Coordinates of C-alpha atoms in Angstrom, one line a residue:
M1275 CA 0.0 0.0 0.0
T1276 CA 1.3 3.4 -1.0
T1277 CA 1.3 6.2 1.6
T1278 CA 0.8 9.8 0.5
L1279 CA 3.2 12.3 2.2
P1280 CA 4.7 15.7 1.3
F1281 CA 8.0 15.7 -0.6
G1282 CA 11.0 15.8 1.7
S1283 CA 9.2 14.0 4.6
W1284 CA 9.2 10.5 3.2
P1285 CA 10.4 7.8 5.6
S1286 CA 13.6 6.1 4.3
P1287 CA 15.7 3.2 5.6
L1288 CA 18.8 4.7 4.0
D1289 CA 20.6 6.5 6.9
A1290 CA 23.8 8.5 6.7
H1291 CA 25.8 5.6 8.2
E1292 CA 24.8 3.5 5.2
V1293 CA 26.2 6.2 2.8
T1294 CA 29.6 6.0 4.4
R1295 CA 29.7 2.2 3.7
G1296 CA 28.0 2.3 0.3
A1297 CA 30.7 3.6 -2.0
P1298 CA 34.3 2.9 -1.0
R1299 CA 37.0 5.4 -1.9
I1300 CA 39.5 3.2 -3.8
D1301 CA 42.9 4.6 -5.1
G1302 CA 44.7 2.0 -7.1
A1303 CA 44.6 -1.8 -7.5
R1304 CA 47.1 -4.4 -8.5
F1305 CA 47.4 -8.1 -9.3
V1306 CA 50.1 -9.4 -6.9
A1307 CA 51.0 -13.0 -7.4
D1308 CA 47.7 -14.9 -7.1
R1309 CA 46.0 -12.1 -5.2
I1310 CA 44.3 -8.8 -5.8
W1311 CA 45.5 -5.8 -3.8
W1312 CA 43.8 -2.4 -3.6
S1313 CA 43.9 0.7 -1.4
E1314 CA 40.8 2.0 0.3
S1315 CA 40.0 4.9 2.6
L1316 CA 38.3 3.5 5.7
P1317 CA 35.8 6.1 7.2
A1318 CA 35.4 4.0 10.3
E1319 CA 39.1 4.3 10.9
R1320 CA 39.1 8.1 10.7
G1321 CA 39.8 8.0 7.0
R1322 CA 43.0 5.8 7.2
T1323 CA 44.0 4.5 3.8
A1324 CA 44.6 0.7 4.1
I1325 CA 45.9 -1.8 1.6
L1326 CA 43.5 -4.8 1.4
S1327 CA 43.7 -8.1 -0.4
V1328 CA 41.6 -11.0 -1.7
P1329 CA 42.5 -14.2 -3.6
G1330 CA 42.4 -13.6 -7.4
T1331 CA 40.3 -16.7 -7.9
R1332 CA 37.8 -15.8 -5.1
P1333 CA 37.4 -12.0 -5.4
G1334 CA 34.3 -12.0 -3.3
D1335 CA 36.1 -13.3 -0.2
E1336 CA 36.3 -11.1 2.9
P1337 CA 39.4 -9.0 2.4
E1338 CA 42.6 -9.5 4.4
V1339 CA 44.6 -6.4 5.6
V1340 CA 48.0 -6.0 4.0
L1341 CA 48.8 -2.6 5.6
P1342 CA 47.6 -2.6 9.2
A1343 CA 46.7 0.3 11.4
P1344 CA 48.0 2.8 12.2
W1345 CA 49.8 3.0 8.9
S1346 CA 48.1 4.9 6.1
A1347 CA 49.1 4.9 2.4
R1348 CA 48.4 8.4 1.3
S1349 CA 50.5 11.0 -0.5
R1350 CA 50.3 14.8 -0.2
V1351 CA 52.2 15.7 -3.4
H1352 CA 50.2 18.5 -5.0
E1353 CA 48.1 18.1 -1.8
Y1354 CA 45.8 15.7 -3.7
G1355 CA 48.4 12.9 -3.9
G1356 CA 47.8 9.7 -5.9
G1357 CA 49.9 6.7 -6.7
A1358 CA 50.9 6.3 -3.0
W1359 CA 51.8 2.6 -3.2
A1360 CA 53.2 -0.1 -5.4
A1361 CA 53.9 -3.9 -5.2
L1362 CA 57.5 -5.2 -5.4
G1363 CA 57.1 -8.9 -5.8
D1364 CA 55.2 -9.8 -2.6
D1365 CA 56.3 -6.7 -0.8
L1366 CA 54.4 -3.4 -0.4
V1367 CA 56.1 -0.1 -1.0
F1368 CA 54.0 2.9 0.2
V1369 CA 54.0 6.5 1.2
E1370 CA 53.0 6.9 4.9
H1371 CA 50.6 9.8 5.3
S1372 CA 51.9 11.1 8.6
D1373 CA 55.5 11.8 7.5
Q1374 CA 55.3 11.4 3.7
R1375 CA 58.3 9.0 3.7
I1376 CA 58.4 5.8 1.6
Y1377 CA 58.4 2.5 3.5
R1378 CA 58.7 -1.1 2.5
L1379 CA 56.7 -3.9 4.2
S1380 CA 56.9 -7.6 3.8
P1381 CA 53.3 -8.7 4.7
G1382 CA 53.1 -11.6 7.0
A1383 CA 56.7 -11.4 8.1
G1384 CA 55.9 -9.9 11.4
A1385 CA 58.3 -7.0 11.0
A1386 CA 57.3 -3.3 11.0
P1387 CA 57.6 -1.3 7.7
R1388 CA 61.2 -0.2 7.0
A1389 CA 61.9 3.4 5.8
L1390 CA 63.4 3.9 2.4
T1391 CA 63.6 7.7 2.4
P1392 CA 65.0 10.1 5.0
A1393 CA 63.1 12.0 7.7
G1394 CA 63.0 15.7 8.1
D1395 CA 64.0 16.7 4.6
G1396 CA 60.7 18.2 3.6
L1397 CA 60.3 15.5 1.0
R1398 CA 57.0 14.1 -0.2
F1399 CA 56.5 11.3 -2.8
A1400 CA 53.8 10.1 -5.1
D1401 CA 53.2 8.2 -8.4
L1402 CA 55.3 5.2 -7.2
T1403 CA 56.3 3.0 -10.1
I1404 CA 58.2 -0.3 -10.0
A1405 CA 60.0 -1.1 -13.3
G1406 CA 62.8 -3.6 -13.8
G1407 CA 63.2 -4.0 -10.1
R1408 CA 63.7 -0.2 -9.6
L1409 CA 61.5 2.2 -7.7
L1410 CA 60.7 5.5 -9.3
A1411 CA 58.6 8.3 -7.8
V1412 CA 57.6 11.9 -8.3
S1413 CA 59.2 13.9 -5.5
E1414 CA 58.3 17.2 -3.9
R1415 CA 60.6 19.0 -1.5
H1416 CA 59.1 21.7 0.7
G1417 CA 61.4 24.5 2.1
E1418 CA 61.4 28.3 2.3
A1419 CA 60.6 28.9 -1.4
R1420 CA 56.9 29.2 -2.3
V1421 CA 57.3 26.8 -5.2
P1422 CA 58.4 23.3 -4.0
E1423 CA 61.3 21.7 -5.8
R1424 CA 59.9 18.7 -7.8
A1425 CA 61.7 15.9 -9.6
I1426 CA 61.5 12.3 -10.7
M1427 CA 63.7 10.3 -8.4
E1428 CA 64.9 6.7 -8.1
V1429 CA 64.7 5.4 -4.5
P1430 CA 67.1 2.6 -3.5
L1431 CA 65.2 -0.4 -2.3
D1432 CA 67.8 -1.4 0.2
G1433 CA 66.9 1.4 2.7
S1434 CA 70.3 3.2 2.3
A1435 CA 68.7 6.5 1.5
A1436 CA 66.8 6.5 4.8
E1437 CA 70.0 7.6 6.5
D1438 CA 71.8 9.2 3.5
S1439 CA 69.6 11.4 1.3
G1440 CA 72.5 11.6 -1.2
R1441 CA 71.6 8.0 -2.2
L1442 CA 68.4 9.4 -3.8
V1443 CA 69.0 9.7 -7.6
V1444 CA 67.4 12.5 -9.5
L1445 CA 66.4 11.3 -12.9
A1446 CA 64.6 14.4 -14.2
A1447 CA 64.3 18.0 -12.9
G1448 CA 63.8 21.5 -14.2
H1449 CA 60.0 21.6 -14.6
D1450 CA 57.5 22.9 -12.0
F1451 CA 55.5 19.6 -12.1
F1452 CA 56.0 15.9 -13.1
A1453 CA 53.8 12.9 -13.5
A1454 CA 53.7 9.3 -14.8
P1455 CA 57.4 8.2 -14.8
A1456 CA 57.6 5.2 -17.2
L1457 CA 60.8 3.2 -17.7
S1458 CA 61.3 1.3 -21.0
P1459 CA 61.7 -2.5 -20.7
R1460 CA 65.4 -2.2 -21.4
G1461 CA 65.7 0.5 -18.7
D1462 CA 67.6 3.0 -20.9
R1463 CA 64.7 5.4 -21.7
L1464 CA 62.6 7.3 -19.2
A1465 CA 59.3 8.8 -20.4
F1466 CA 57.4 11.3 -18.2
I1467 CA 54.8 14.1 -18.3
A1468 CA 56.0 17.6 -17.3
W1469 CA 54.4 21.1 -17.1
S1470 CA 55.0 24.4 -15.5
H1471 CA 53.2 27.4 -14.1
P1472 CA 50.7 28.9 -15.1
S1473 CA 49.4 25.8 -16.9
M1474 CA 47.4 23.1 -15.3
P1475 CA 47.8 19.5 -16.6
W1476 CA 44.6 19.7 -18.6
D1477 CA 45.8 22.9 -20.3
A1478 CA 49.3 22.2 -21.5
T1479 CA 51.8 19.4 -20.8
T1480 CA 54.7 17.8 -22.6
L1481 CA 55.7 14.2 -23.0
V1482 CA 59.4 14.0 -22.5
V1483 CA 61.8 11.0 -23.2
A1484 CA 65.1 11.1 -21.4
E1485 CA 67.9 8.9 -22.7
G1486 CA 71.7 9.0 -22.2
G1487 CA 71.6 12.3 -20.4
T1488 CA 69.5 14.2 -22.9
E1489 CA 65.8 15.0 -23.1
R1490 CA 63.6 15.4 -26.0
V1491 CA 59.9 16.4 -26.2
L1492 CA 57.9 13.8 -28.0
A1493 CA 54.5 15.5 -27.9
G1494 CA 52.6 18.3 -26.3
G1495 CA 53.1 22.0 -25.7
P1496 CA 50.8 25.0 -25.6
G1497 CA 47.2 24.1 -26.1
E1498 CA 47.8 20.4 -25.8
S1499 CA 47.4 18.0 -22.8
V1500 CA 49.3 14.8 -23.0
L1501 CA 48.8 12.1 -20.4
Q1502 CA 49.9 8.6 -19.3
P1503 CA 52.9 7.4 -21.3
A1504 CA 53.2 3.6 -21.3
W1505 CA 55.8 1.5 -23.1
I1506 CA 54.7 -1.4 -25.4
D1507 CA 58.3 -2.3 -26.1
D1508 CA 61.7 -0.6 -26.0
D1509 CA 60.9 1.7 -29.0
T1510 CA 57.1 2.2 -28.8
L1511 CA 55.0 4.4 -26.5
L1512 CA 51.3 4.7 -25.9
Y1513 CA 49.9 8.0 -24.6
T1514 CA 46.8 10.1 -24.9
T1515 CA 46.6 13.6 -26.2
D1516 CA 43.9 16.2 -26.8
S1517 CA 45.6 17.9 -29.7
S1518 CA 42.4 17.2 -31.8
G1519 CA 40.1 18.6 -29.2
R1520 CA 39.4 15.2 -27.5
W1521 CA 41.9 13.0 -25.6
Q1522 CA 42.7 10.3 -28.2
L1523 CA 45.0 7.3 -27.8
V1524 CA 48.3 7.4 -29.8
R1525 CA 51.0 4.8 -30.6
H1526 CA 54.4 6.5 -31.2
D1527 CA 57.5 4.9 -32.5
V1528 CA 60.3 6.7 -30.6
G1529 CA 63.0 6.0 -33.2
S1530 CA 61.2 6.9 -36.4
G1531 CA 58.9 9.5 -34.9
E1532 CA 55.9 7.9 -36.6
A1533 CA 52.7 8.5 -34.6
T1534 CA 49.4 6.6 -35.2
V1535 CA 46.1 7.7 -33.7
L1536 CA 44.2 4.7 -32.4
T1537 CA 40.9 6.2 -31.3
H1538 CA 38.6 8.7 -33.1
G1539 CA 35.3 10.5 -32.6
D1540 CA 33.6 12.6 -30.0
A1541 CA 34.9 10.9 -26.8
D1542 CA 37.8 11.3 -24.4
T1543 CA 40.3 8.7 -23.3
G1544 CA 41.8 10.8 -20.5
G1545 CA 40.7 13.4 -18.0
P1546 CA 41.9 16.1 -15.6
L1547 CA 45.0 14.9 -13.7
W1548 CA 44.1 16.0 -10.2
N1549 CA 45.4 12.7 -8.6
L1550 CA 48.7 11.3 -9.8
G1551 CA 48.7 7.6 -10.9
A1552 CA 45.4 7.9 -12.8
R1553 CA 45.2 5.4 -15.7
W1554 CA 42.7 5.5 -18.5
F1555 CA 44.1 2.6 -20.6
T1556 CA 46.3 -0.4 -20.5
P1557 CA 47.9 -2.8 -23.0
T1558 CA 46.5 -6.3 -22.3
G1559 CA 48.5 -8.4 -24.8
P1560 CA 50.1 -8.2 -28.2
G1561 CA 48.1 -5.7 -30.3
R1562 CA 45.3 -5.2 -27.8
I1563 CA 44.5 -2.3 -25.5
V1564 CA 41.6 -1.7 -23.2
A1565 CA 40.6 2.0 -22.6
A1566 CA 38.0 4.1 -21.0
R1567 CA 36.1 6.5 -23.2
T1568 CA 33.9 9.4 -22.1
Q1569 CA 31.1 11.4 -23.8
G1570 CA 28.6 12.2 -21.1
R1571 CA 28.8 8.7 -19.8
D1572 CA 31.8 6.4 -19.7
E1573 CA 32.4 3.1 -21.4
L1574 CA 35.2 0.5 -21.7
I1575 CA 36.5 -0.3 -25.2
V1576 CA 38.8 -2.9 -26.6
I1577 CA 41.2 -1.8 -29.3
D1578 CA 42.9 -4.3 -31.6
D1579 CA 43.8 -4.8 -35.3
E1580 CA 40.0 -4.9 -36.1
G1581 CA 39.4 -1.5 -34.6
A1582 CA 37.6 -0.5 -31.4
R1583 CA 34.5 -2.2 -29.9
P1584 CA 32.7 -1.7 -26.6
L1585 CA 33.3 -4.1 -23.7
A1586 CA 30.1 -5.0 -21.9
T1587 CA 30.2 -4.0 -18.2
P1588 CA 27.7 -2.4 -15.8
L1589 CA 30.0 0.7 -15.5
S1590 CA 29.3 4.1 -17.0
A1591 CA 31.0 6.6 -14.7
Q1592 CA 34.4 7.3 -13.0
I1593 CA 36.0 4.4 -15.0
L1594 CA 39.8 4.0 -14.5
V1595 CA 41.8 1.0 -15.7
R1596 CA 44.0 0.1 -12.7
D1597 CA 46.0 -3.0 -13.8
A1598 CA 46.1 -5.9 -16.3
D1599 CA 47.2 -9.5 -16.1
G1600 CA 46.7 -10.7 -19.7
D1601 CA 43.1 -10.3 -20.4
R1602 CA 42.1 -9.9 -16.8
L1603 CA 41.6 -6.3 -15.7
L1604 CA 41.1 -4.4 -12.5
V1605 CA 38.8 -1.5 -13.1
T1606 CA 37.3 1.0 -10.7
G1607 CA 34.0 2.8 -11.6
A1608 CA 30.3 3.1 -11.1
G1609 CA 27.2 2.6 -13.2
A1610 CA 23.6 3.6 -13.6
E1611 CA 22.6 0.6 -11.5
V1612 CA 25.7 0.0 -9.4
P1613 CA 27.6 2.4 -7.1
A1614 CA 31.3 2.9 -7.1
G1615 CA 33.5 -0.2 -6.7
L1616 CA 36.4 -2.3 -7.8
W1617 CA 35.7 -4.9 -10.6
L1618 CA 37.5 -7.9 -12.1
V1619 CA 36.9 -7.6 -15.8
D1620 CA 37.6 -10.2 -18.6
A1621 CA 38.6 -8.6 -21.8
S1622 CA 38.9 -11.8 -23.9
A1623 CA 36.6 -12.9 -26.7
G1624 CA 33.4 -14.3 -25.2
A1625 CA 34.2 -12.6 -22.0
S1626 CA 32.4 -13.5 -18.8
A1627 CA 30.5 -10.9 -16.8
P1628 CA 32.5 -8.6 -14.6
V1629 CA 33.0 -9.7 -11.0
R1630 CA 32.7 -7.3 -8.1
V1631 CA 35.7 -7.3 -5.9
R1632 CA 34.8 -4.4 -3.5
G1633 CA 31.9 -2.0 -3.3
G1634 CA 29.6 -1.8 -6.3
D1635 CA 26.6 -3.1 -4.2
L1636 CA 23.4 -1.2 -3.5
G1637 CA 23.0 -3.2 -0.3
R1638 CA 19.2 -3.2 -0.7
D1639 CA 16.3 -3.3 -3.2
P1640 CA 17.2 -1.3 -6.3
A1641 CA 13.7 0.3 -6.1
W1642 CA 15.2 2.7 -3.5
Y1643 CA 17.7 4.1 -6.1
P1644 CA 16.6 6.4 -8.9
R1645 CA 17.8 5.8 -12.5
A1646 CA 19.5 9.0 -13.6
R1647 CA 18.2 10.6 -16.8
E1648 CA 20.4 12.8 -19.1
L1649 CA 19.2 16.3 -19.5
T1650 CA 20.5 18.9 -21.9
V1651 CA 19.2 22.5 -21.8
E1652 CA 20.3 25.5 -23.9
G1653 CA 22.1 28.1 -21.8
P1654 CA 23.5 31.6 -22.6
H1655 CA 26.8 30.0 -23.6
G1656 CA 25.6 26.9 -25.4
P1657 CA 24.2 23.5 -24.4
V1658 CA 24.4 22.5 -20.7
H1659 CA 24.6 18.8 -19.8
A1660 CA 23.1 17.4 -16.5
F1661 CA 21.7 14.3 -14.9
V1662 CA 18.3 14.2 -13.2
Y1663 CA 17.6 11.9 -10.2
P1664 CA 13.9 12.2 -9.4
P1665 CA 12.4 11.5 -5.9
T1666 CA 12.2 7.7 -5.6
N1667 CA 10.6 5.7 -2.8
P1668 CA 8.7 2.4 -3.4
G1669 CA 6.3 2.9 -0.6
V1670 CA 5.4 6.6 -0.7
A1671 CA 3.9 9.1 -3.2
A1672 CA 3.4 12.9 -2.9
P1673 CA 0.1 14.8 -3.3
E1674 CA -0.8 15.2 -6.9
D1675 CA -0.7 18.9 -6.8
E1676 CA 2.8 19.2 -5.3
R1677 CA 6.1 19.5 -7.2
P1678 CA 9.3 18.3 -5.4
P1679 CA 12.1 20.3 -4.0
Y1680 CA 15.4 19.8 -5.8
V1681 CA 19.1 20.0 -4.8
V1682 CA 21.2 21.2 -7.7
T1683 CA 24.7 19.8 -7.2
V1684 CA 27.8 21.4 -8.5
H1685 CA 30.9 19.3 -8.8
G1686 CA 34.4 20.5 -7.9
G1687 CA 37.4 21.0 -10.0
P1688 CA 35.8 22.9 -11.8
T1689 CA 37.1 20.3 -14.3
A1690 CA 35.4 17.3 -12.7
H1691 CA 32.6 15.3 -14.4
V1692 CA 29.5 13.5 -13.3
A1693 CA 27.8 10.7 -15.3
G1694 CA 24.6 9.6 -13.6
E1695 CA 25.7 6.8 -11.4
A1696 CA 23.8 4.9 -8.7
S1697 CA 24.9 6.8 -5.6
P1698 CA 24.0 6.2 -1.9
A1699 CA 24.6 9.9 -1.2
V1700 CA 22.1 10.8 -3.9
A1701 CA 19.6 8.1 -2.7
Y1702 CA 19.8 9.5 0.8
F1703 CA 17.9 12.6 -0.5
T1704 CA 15.8 11.1 -3.3
S1705 CA 14.4 8.4 -1.0
R1706 CA 13.1 11.1 1.2
G1707 CA 11.3 13.0 -1.6
I1708 CA 14.1 15.5 -2.5
G1709 CA 15.2 15.4 -6.2
V1710 CA 18.8 15.8 -7.2
L1711 CA 20.0 17.6 -10.4
D1712 CA 23.8 17.0 -11.1
V1713 CA 25.1 19.5 -13.6
N1714 CA 28.2 19.3 -15.9
Y1715 CA 28.5 23.1 -16.4
G1716 CA 30.9 24.7 -18.9
G1717 CA 34.4 23.9 -17.7
S1718 CA 33.6 20.2 -17.0
S1719 CA 35.6 17.4 -18.5
G1720 CA 34.0 14.6 -20.5
Y1721 CA 32.7 16.7 -23.4
G1722 CA 36.0 17.8 -25.1
R1723 CA 38.5 20.6 -24.8
A1724 CA 36.2 23.3 -26.2
Y1725 CA 33.5 22.6 -23.5
R1726 CA 36.2 22.6 -20.9
E1727 CA 37.6 25.9 -22.1
R1728 CA 34.2 27.6 -22.0
L1729 CA 35.2 28.6 -18.5
L1730 CA 38.5 30.3 -19.4
G1731 CA 38.4 33.8 -18.0
Q1732 CA 34.7 33.3 -17.0
W1733 CA 34.8 31.4 -13.7
G1734 CA 31.9 32.8 -11.7
V1735 CA 30.0 33.7 -14.9
V1736 CA 29.6 30.7 -17.2
D1737 CA 29.4 28.1 -14.3
V1738 CA 26.7 30.2 -12.6
D1739 CA 24.7 30.8 -15.9
D1740 CA 24.8 27.1 -16.7
V1741 CA 23.6 25.8 -13.3
V1742 CA 20.8 28.4 -13.3
A1743 CA 19.8 27.4 -16.9
A1744 CA 19.7 23.7 -15.9
A1745 CA 17.7 24.4 -12.7
R1746 CA 15.2 26.7 -14.4
G1747 CA 14.9 24.2 -17.3
L1748 CA 13.9 21.5 -14.9
A1749 CA 11.4 23.8 -13.1
E1750 CA 9.9 25.0 -16.4
A1751 CA 9.3 21.4 -17.5
G1752 CA 7.1 21.0 -14.4
L1753 CA 9.5 18.5 -12.7
A1754 CA 10.7 20.7 -9.8
D1755 CA 9.2 23.4 -7.5
P1756 CA 10.8 26.6 -8.6
D1757 CA 10.4 28.0 -5.1
R1758 CA 12.3 25.1 -3.5
L1759 CA 15.5 24.9 -5.4
A1760 CA 18.7 24.5 -3.4
I1761 CA 22.2 24.6 -4.7
K1762 CA 25.0 22.5 -3.2
G1763 CA 28.7 22.1 -4.0
G1764 CA 32.2 21.6 -2.6
S1765 CA 35.5 23.4 -3.3
A1766 CA 35.1 24.9 -6.8
G1767 CA 31.5 23.8 -6.6
G1768 CA 31.1 25.7 -3.4
W1769 CA 32.4 28.8 -5.2
T1770 CA 29.6 28.4 -7.8
V1771 CA 27.1 28.0 -4.9
L1772 CA 28.2 31.3 -3.3
S1773 CA 28.5 33.0 -6.7
A1774 CA 25.0 31.9 -7.7
L1775 CA 23.5 33.1 -4.4
T1776 CA 25.0 36.6 -4.9
T1777 CA 24.1 37.0 -8.6
S1778 CA 20.9 35.2 -9.1
D1779 CA 17.5 34.6 -7.5
A1780 CA 17.1 31.1 -8.9
F1781 CA 17.9 29.4 -5.6
S1782 CA 16.2 29.7 -2.2
A1783 CA 18.9 27.9 -0.2
G1784 CA 22.6 27.1 -0.6
I1785 CA 25.0 24.4 0.9
S1786 CA 28.7 25.2 0.5
R1787 CA 31.3 22.6 1.4
Y1788 CA 34.7 24.3 1.8
G1789 CA 33.7 26.7 -0.9
V1790 CA 35.9 29.5 -2.3
A1791 CA 34.5 33.0 -1.3
D1792 CA 37.4 35.4 -1.9
L1793 CA 39.5 35.0 -5.0
R1794 CA 42.4 37.2 -3.9
A1795 CA 42.7 35.2 -0.6
L1796 CA 42.6 32.0 -2.6
A1797 CA 45.4 33.2 -4.9
A1798 CA 47.4 34.2 -1.8
D1799 CA 46.8 31.3 0.5
T1800 CA 46.3 28.2 -1.7
H1801 CA 49.0 25.5 -2.3
D1802 CA 51.4 25.6 -5.2
F1803 CA 49.6 23.1 -7.5
E1804 CA 46.7 25.6 -7.9
A1805 CA 48.7 28.8 -7.2
R1806 CA 48.4 29.9 -10.9
Y1807 CA 45.1 28.1 -11.7
L1808 CA 43.2 31.4 -11.5
D1809 CA 45.3 32.9 -14.2
G1810 CA 43.3 30.9 -16.7
L1811 CA 39.9 30.8 -14.9
V1812 CA 39.8 34.6 -14.0
G1813 CA 43.0 36.3 -15.2
P1814 CA 46.6 37.0 -14.1
L1815 CA 47.4 39.2 -11.1
P1816 CA 47.8 42.1 -10.6
E1817 CA 46.3 43.0 -14.0
A1818 CA 43.0 41.3 -13.3
E1819 CA 42.7 42.3 -9.6
S1820 CA 39.5 44.3 -10.2
V1821 CA 37.9 41.2 -11.7
Y1822 CA 38.9 39.2 -8.7
I1823 CA 37.3 41.7 -6.4
E1824 CA 34.1 42.1 -8.4
R1825 CA 33.5 38.4 -8.8
S1826 CA 34.2 37.3 -5.3
P1827 CA 31.0 36.5 -3.3
L1828 CA 32.5 38.3 -0.3
S1829 CA 32.4 41.5 -2.4
R1830 CA 28.6 41.0 -3.0
T1831 CA 27.3 39.9 0.4
D1832 CA 24.7 42.7 0.3
R1833 CA 23.0 40.6 -2.4
L1834 CA 22.7 37.5 -0.2
T1835 CA 19.0 36.7 0.7
A1836 CA 18.9 32.9 0.9
P1837 CA 19.8 30.8 3.9
V1838 CA 23.2 29.1 3.7
L1839 CA 24.8 26.0 5.3
L1840 CA 28.6 26.1 5.4
L1841 CA 30.6 22.9 6.0
Q1842 CA 34.3 23.2 6.5
G1843 CA 37.4 21.2 7.4
A1844 CA 39.5 22.8 10.1
D1845 CA 42.8 21.7 8.5
D1846 CA 42.0 22.6 4.8
P1847 CA 45.1 23.9 3.0
V1848 CA 43.3 24.6 -0.2
V1849 CA 40.4 26.7 1.0
P1850 CA 41.3 27.7 4.6
P1851 CA 38.4 28.0 7.2
A1852 CA 38.8 31.8 7.1
Q1853 CA 36.8 32.0 3.9
S1854 CA 33.8 30.1 5.3
E1855 CA 34.0 32.2 8.5
A1856 CA 33.9 35.4 6.5
V1857 CA 30.7 34.2 4.7
R1858 CA 29.3 33.3 8.1
D1859 CA 30.0 36.7 9.5
A1860 CA 28.3 38.4 6.4
L1861 CA 25.2 36.2 6.8
A1862 CA 25.0 37.0 10.5
A1863 CA 25.3 40.8 9.8
R1864 CA 22.4 40.6 7.4
G1865 CA 20.3 38.4 9.7
I1866 CA 20.0 35.6 7.2
P1867 CA 19.5 32.1 8.6
H1868 CA 22.7 30.1 8.4
A1869 CA 25.0 27.6 10.1
L1870 CA 28.7 27.0 10.0
V1871 CA 29.9 23.5 10.9
V1872 CA 33.7 23.0 11.2
F1873 CA 35.1 19.5 11.4
E1874 CA 38.4 19.1 13.3
G1875 CA 40.9 16.9 11.7
E1876 CA 39.4 17.2 8.2
S1877 CA 41.2 18.6 5.2
H1878 CA 39.9 19.4 1.7
G1879 CA 37.2 16.7 1.4
F1880 CA 35.7 14.7 4.2
R1881 CA 37.0 11.2 5.0
R1882 CA 35.9 10.3 8.5
A1883 CA 32.7 8.4 9.1
E1884 CA 31.5 10.7 11.8
T1885 CA 32.1 13.8 9.5
I1886 CA 30.2 12.3 6.6
V1887 CA 27.3 11.3 8.8
T1888 CA 27.1 14.7 10.5
A1889 CA 27.4 16.6 7.2
L1890 CA 24.6 14.6 5.5
E1891 CA 22.3 14.9 8.5
S1892 CA 23.0 18.6 8.8
E1893 CA 22.2 19.1 5.1
L1894 CA 18.9 17.3 5.5
S1895 CA 17.9 19.2 8.6
F1896 CA 18.8 22.5 7.0
L1897 CA 16.7 21.7 3.9
G1898 CA 13.7 20.7 6.0
Q1899 CA 13.8 23.9 8.0
V1900 CA 14.2 26.1 4.9
F1901 CA 11.7 24.3 2.7
G1902 CA 9.2 23.5 5.4
F1903 CA 9.0 19.7 5.8
E1904 CA 9.7 17.3 8.7
T1905 CA 13.0 15.4 8.8
P1906 CA 12.4 12.6 11.2
G1907 CA 15.4 10.6 12.4
V1908 CA 18.1 13.3 12.2
P1909 CA 19.2 15.9 14.8
T1910 CA 17.9 19.4 14.3
L1911 CA 20.7 21.7 13.1
P1912 CA 20.6 25.0 14.9
L1913 CA 20.3 27.9 12.5
H1914 CA 21.4 31.3 13.5

């Protein structure tokens, strides 16, 4: 029997604790002997990143712990890290989060991890790569200079560099940033990606090959982003480049210089390199490659002499190809009917269905999860792409004359991308009668370089116009209540939230997670990886200072009229708490209902179970108070 209740007040069995368990945060996976290893952030252990393991023949088994507490494999290079561990035979080599040193552990031997790099040198490491029995890493040395010194280093595996930093060997230097060190099978050629300020890695990078003490640029330069070099043999490299306007896969003969484009069409094999170690493709055997492709939604494809063909999987979002063992693949991703997880995929002819290794399980009847629908509306700057998640609850309906409230979510980056996946965090709201509209505004990846560059010089303009156009398009179609539209985003998405609330009347509430509020403060305070990001998004300083002032939400607080919830990590080095505190003060001065919740021990992005739970329950309580519906089962958030 169906019960009739107002939108927002529907009873739901999905609580915030279930959300913390429903979509594990996985960074890397490897085939190690006859087992599968992966890294996973454990919210129940205060966000510790553990290395877990299952047998390769029984991937559904309960995982064993390879890296025990209190050790945590997490890098802080570029602050976002990535590639924080690798397998050396049966041994684990990893970056310990607390001191950023590299350690080596022999699982099951009973001995503690042994340091491979020195203490107290201001060094950080990421993108760990084992090749030919050698350990390579991207290094970052912090000192008095604002720009850290970065390089590609070889780290001795015998531990000798732990006491003598002179044993660390610099293989490449001279650029502001490095990524993806790849050693040829013979060991005499090193390929890597490099770029320098003010470019970001999706703007302009170069593919460099170092050999015999000399370096040469193989591809890339201004207006071209090259990613992920991978050797097929001693003379042949694979990489992906967006020189055509889409990231396409290329095979390059290093000796002759002949380059062959392997993929074509309106889709990307590649993405914004926020986290080092990201992989969008992998060779799986002679003449065969498996790659992820994105045009709105993701798909896996197999490329061989016969061309490219789709590989059937349930995945359509966040796909990364983590490792290959012949035709067996480890792939992370989510799909329209499965949340994020790690999957064992067979790429052979007549392949069997993918097997879930970790995550990827709704945990309850799919009837509680909405199926995302693609939406495209015409905005002032061109088409705007989005995904609609309608209110979904198998036991409740709303009155016929009521239209639902919606939360319009704005991803971060601003180069990130959403693709309509089954999400416990989304179902937390939709099962209660609150719709979710996920917008890929101009600047998002997944639609080509031109769509991404729509935001150049226009951050705070195009992104706002696009989310407003998407929200109003939904309401004009009769699918949402135009008077109960909230906007929510984190980091760069939080900037769009605050910008929209100070330039538009489309939204009657806002939720900002560690959002940017003052561009000049961001340019002065943020870490080096993003220190010149605003040159492209807004303009270079000091020439564009007037634009920085005019666009900053803190310059327009007199236009704030809607209630705002601010969620902030106390230890955030990217968007310090002072920005959220300044917004809080402006809201208080104008008498606008608001709340600021600061989480001790959290950085840029929330990892701890108690934080995730409190943040979600605070958002639900806030929406109920602002939009006028009951929110049973969650504590009431005090609004000031």
